[in-house]
Structures are given as C-alpha cells and as structure tokens.
PDB file of C-alpha atoms in Angstrom:
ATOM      1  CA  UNK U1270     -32.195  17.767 -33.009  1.00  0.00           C
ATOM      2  CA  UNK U1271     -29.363  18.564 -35.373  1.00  0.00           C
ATOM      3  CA  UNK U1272     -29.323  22.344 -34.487  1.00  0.00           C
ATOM      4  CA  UNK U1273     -30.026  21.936 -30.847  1.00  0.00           C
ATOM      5  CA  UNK U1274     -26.676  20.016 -30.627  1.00  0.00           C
ATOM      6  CA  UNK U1275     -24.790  22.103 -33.032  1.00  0.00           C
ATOM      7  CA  UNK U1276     -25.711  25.028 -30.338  1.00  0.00           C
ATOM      8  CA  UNK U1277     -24.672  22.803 -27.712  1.00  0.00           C
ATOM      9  CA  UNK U1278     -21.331  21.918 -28.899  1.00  0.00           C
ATOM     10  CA  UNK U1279     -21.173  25.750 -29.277  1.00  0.00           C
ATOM     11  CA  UNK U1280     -21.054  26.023 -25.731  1.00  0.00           C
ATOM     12  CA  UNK U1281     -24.875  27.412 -26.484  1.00  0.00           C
ATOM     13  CA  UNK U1282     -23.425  30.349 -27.870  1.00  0.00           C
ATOM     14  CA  UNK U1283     -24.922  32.494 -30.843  1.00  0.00           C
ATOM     15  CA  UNK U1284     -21.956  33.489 -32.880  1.00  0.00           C
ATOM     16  CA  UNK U1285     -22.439  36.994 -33.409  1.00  0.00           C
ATOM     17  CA  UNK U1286     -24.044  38.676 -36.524  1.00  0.00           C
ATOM     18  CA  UNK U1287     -20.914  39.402 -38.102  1.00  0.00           C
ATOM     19  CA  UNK U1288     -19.536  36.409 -37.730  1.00  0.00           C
ATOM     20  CA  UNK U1289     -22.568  34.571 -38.176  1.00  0.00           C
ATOM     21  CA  UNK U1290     -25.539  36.325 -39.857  1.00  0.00           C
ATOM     22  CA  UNK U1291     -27.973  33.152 -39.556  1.00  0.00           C
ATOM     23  CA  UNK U1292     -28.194  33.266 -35.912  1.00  0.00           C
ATOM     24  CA  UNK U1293     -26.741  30.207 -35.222  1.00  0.00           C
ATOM     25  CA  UNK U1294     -23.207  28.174 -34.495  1.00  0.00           C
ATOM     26  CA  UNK U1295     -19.461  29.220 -35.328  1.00  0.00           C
ATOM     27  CA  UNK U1296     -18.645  27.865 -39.071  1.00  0.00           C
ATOM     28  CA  UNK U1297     -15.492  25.917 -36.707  1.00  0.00           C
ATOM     29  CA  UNK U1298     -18.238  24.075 -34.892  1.00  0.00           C
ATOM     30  CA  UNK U1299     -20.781  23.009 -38.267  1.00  0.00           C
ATOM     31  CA  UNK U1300     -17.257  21.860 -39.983  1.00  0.00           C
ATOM     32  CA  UNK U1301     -16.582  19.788 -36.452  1.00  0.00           C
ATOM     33  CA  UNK U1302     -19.885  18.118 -37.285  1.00  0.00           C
ATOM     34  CA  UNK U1303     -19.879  17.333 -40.501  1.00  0.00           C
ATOM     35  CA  UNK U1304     -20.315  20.749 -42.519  1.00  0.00           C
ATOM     36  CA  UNK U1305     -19.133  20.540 -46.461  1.00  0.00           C
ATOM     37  CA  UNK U1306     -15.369  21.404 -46.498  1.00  0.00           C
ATOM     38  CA  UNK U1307     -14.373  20.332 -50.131  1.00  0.00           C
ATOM     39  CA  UNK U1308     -10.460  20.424 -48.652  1.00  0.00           C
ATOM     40  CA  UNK U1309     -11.242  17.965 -46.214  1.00  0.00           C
ATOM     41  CA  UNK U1310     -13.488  16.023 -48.515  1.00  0.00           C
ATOM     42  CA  UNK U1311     -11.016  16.000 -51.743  1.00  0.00           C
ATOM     43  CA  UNK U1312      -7.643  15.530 -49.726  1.00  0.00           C
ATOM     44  CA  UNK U1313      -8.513  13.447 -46.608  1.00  0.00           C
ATOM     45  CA  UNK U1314     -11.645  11.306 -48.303  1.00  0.00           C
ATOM     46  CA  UNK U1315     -14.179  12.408 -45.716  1.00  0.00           C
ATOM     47  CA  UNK U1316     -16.972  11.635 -48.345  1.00  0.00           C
ATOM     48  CA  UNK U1317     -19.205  11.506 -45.550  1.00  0.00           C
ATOM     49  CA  UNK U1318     -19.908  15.093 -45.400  1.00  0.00           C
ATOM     50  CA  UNK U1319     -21.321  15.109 -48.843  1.00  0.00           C
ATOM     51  CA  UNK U1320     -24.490  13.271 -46.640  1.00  0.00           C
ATOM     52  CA  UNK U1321     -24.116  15.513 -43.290  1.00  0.00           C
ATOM     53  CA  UNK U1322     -24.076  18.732 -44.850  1.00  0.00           C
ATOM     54  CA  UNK U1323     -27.059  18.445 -45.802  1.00  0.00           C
ATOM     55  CA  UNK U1324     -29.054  17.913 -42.276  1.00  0.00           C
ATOM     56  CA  UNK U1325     -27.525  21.056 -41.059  1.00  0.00           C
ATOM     57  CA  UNK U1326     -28.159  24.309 -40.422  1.00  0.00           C
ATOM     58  CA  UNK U1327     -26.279  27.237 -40.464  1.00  0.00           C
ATOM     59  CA  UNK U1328     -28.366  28.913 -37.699  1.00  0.00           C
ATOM     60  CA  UNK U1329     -32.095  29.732 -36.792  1.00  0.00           C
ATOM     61  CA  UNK U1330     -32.540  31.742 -39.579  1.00  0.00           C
ATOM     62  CA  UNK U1331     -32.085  29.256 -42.351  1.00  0.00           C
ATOM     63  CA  UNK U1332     -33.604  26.570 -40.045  1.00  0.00           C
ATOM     64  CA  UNK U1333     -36.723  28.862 -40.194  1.00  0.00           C
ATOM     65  CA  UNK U1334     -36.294  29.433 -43.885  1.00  0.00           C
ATOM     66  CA  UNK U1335     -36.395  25.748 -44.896  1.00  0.00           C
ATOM     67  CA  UNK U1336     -39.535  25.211 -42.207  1.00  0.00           C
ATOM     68  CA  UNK U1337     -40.927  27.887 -44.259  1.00  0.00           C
ATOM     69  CA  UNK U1338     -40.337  26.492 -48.008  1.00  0.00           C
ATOM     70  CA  UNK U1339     -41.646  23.098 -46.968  1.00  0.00           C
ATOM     71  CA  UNK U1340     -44.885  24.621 -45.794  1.00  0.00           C
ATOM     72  CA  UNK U1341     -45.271  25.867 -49.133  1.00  0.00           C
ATOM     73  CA  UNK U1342     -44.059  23.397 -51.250  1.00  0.00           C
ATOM     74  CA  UNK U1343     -45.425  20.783 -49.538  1.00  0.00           C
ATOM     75  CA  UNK U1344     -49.126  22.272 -49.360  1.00  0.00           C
ATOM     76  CA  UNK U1345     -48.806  23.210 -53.309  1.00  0.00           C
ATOM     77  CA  UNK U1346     -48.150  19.247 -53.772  1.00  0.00           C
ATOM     78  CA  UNK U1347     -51.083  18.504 -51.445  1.00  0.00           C
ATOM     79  CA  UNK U1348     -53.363  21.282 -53.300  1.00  0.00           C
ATOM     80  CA  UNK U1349     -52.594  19.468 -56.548  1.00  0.00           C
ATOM     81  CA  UNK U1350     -52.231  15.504 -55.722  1.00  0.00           C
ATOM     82  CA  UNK U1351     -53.685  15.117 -52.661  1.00  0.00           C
ATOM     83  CA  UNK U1352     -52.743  14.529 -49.059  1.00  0.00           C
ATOM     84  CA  UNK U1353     -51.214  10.862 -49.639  1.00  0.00           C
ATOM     85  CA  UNK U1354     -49.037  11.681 -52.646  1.00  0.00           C
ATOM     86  CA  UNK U1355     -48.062  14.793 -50.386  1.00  0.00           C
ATOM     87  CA  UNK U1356     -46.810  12.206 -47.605  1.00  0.00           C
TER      88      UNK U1356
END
C-alpha cells in the first residue's frame, strides 16, 4: 500500500535510473512521506520518521528484494521451529 501511494504522489512516475536506480519514486517524494532525513529529524524534532522510514521503499527493486529475504528467512525459521513459531 505504502509503495503504491508513494508512486501515486509521484504523479505515477518512475524516476529514472539515474536518478533512481530502484525503480521507484523521486528521493523529494519518500522524504515528503516520511523518508529518514537526519536534518529534519535532529533540527526540527520530526522523530517520527525514525518509525516511517522503515515501511518504505525506495522503489520496486528493493520492494522485491525484501519480498525475497522474507521468503527465505522466514521458511529457514519454519524449517527449524515449525510453522507456528514461524507466524
């Protein structure tokens, strides 16, 4: 949900690969929702972003990527402990 509105408040726009190499939103538009900035966070106490940050995504690519570690961290866990301790 997170990345389909980060796309959408992007004007559904793909930043291009130099700009953005994860396929995804302009770094303007994550910082508008809530990206890590330690600037803003330090000198205008927008603490908040320490929790935002980390729901986003910086583009398909590392959505994909995470999707992908989960799979195999969580089915390692399930392997090991069994489906319940795995939920």
């Amino acid at each position: 949900v997170i990345l389909v509105a980060s796309f959408a408040l992007n004007g559904w726009r793909v930043e291009p690969l130099d700009v953005n190499p994860m396929i995804g939103p302009s770094a303007q538009t994550l910082i508008l929702m809530g990206a890590k900035e330690s600037d803003l966070i330090v000198n205008y106490n927008e603490a908040w972003r320490l929790v935002t940050s980390t729901v986003l995504h910086a583009g398909l690519v590392h959505y994909f990527i995470n999707l992908l570690a989960l799979w195999f961290v969580g089915t390692a866990i399930e392997r090991t402990h069994g489906f319940f301790a795995a939920m």
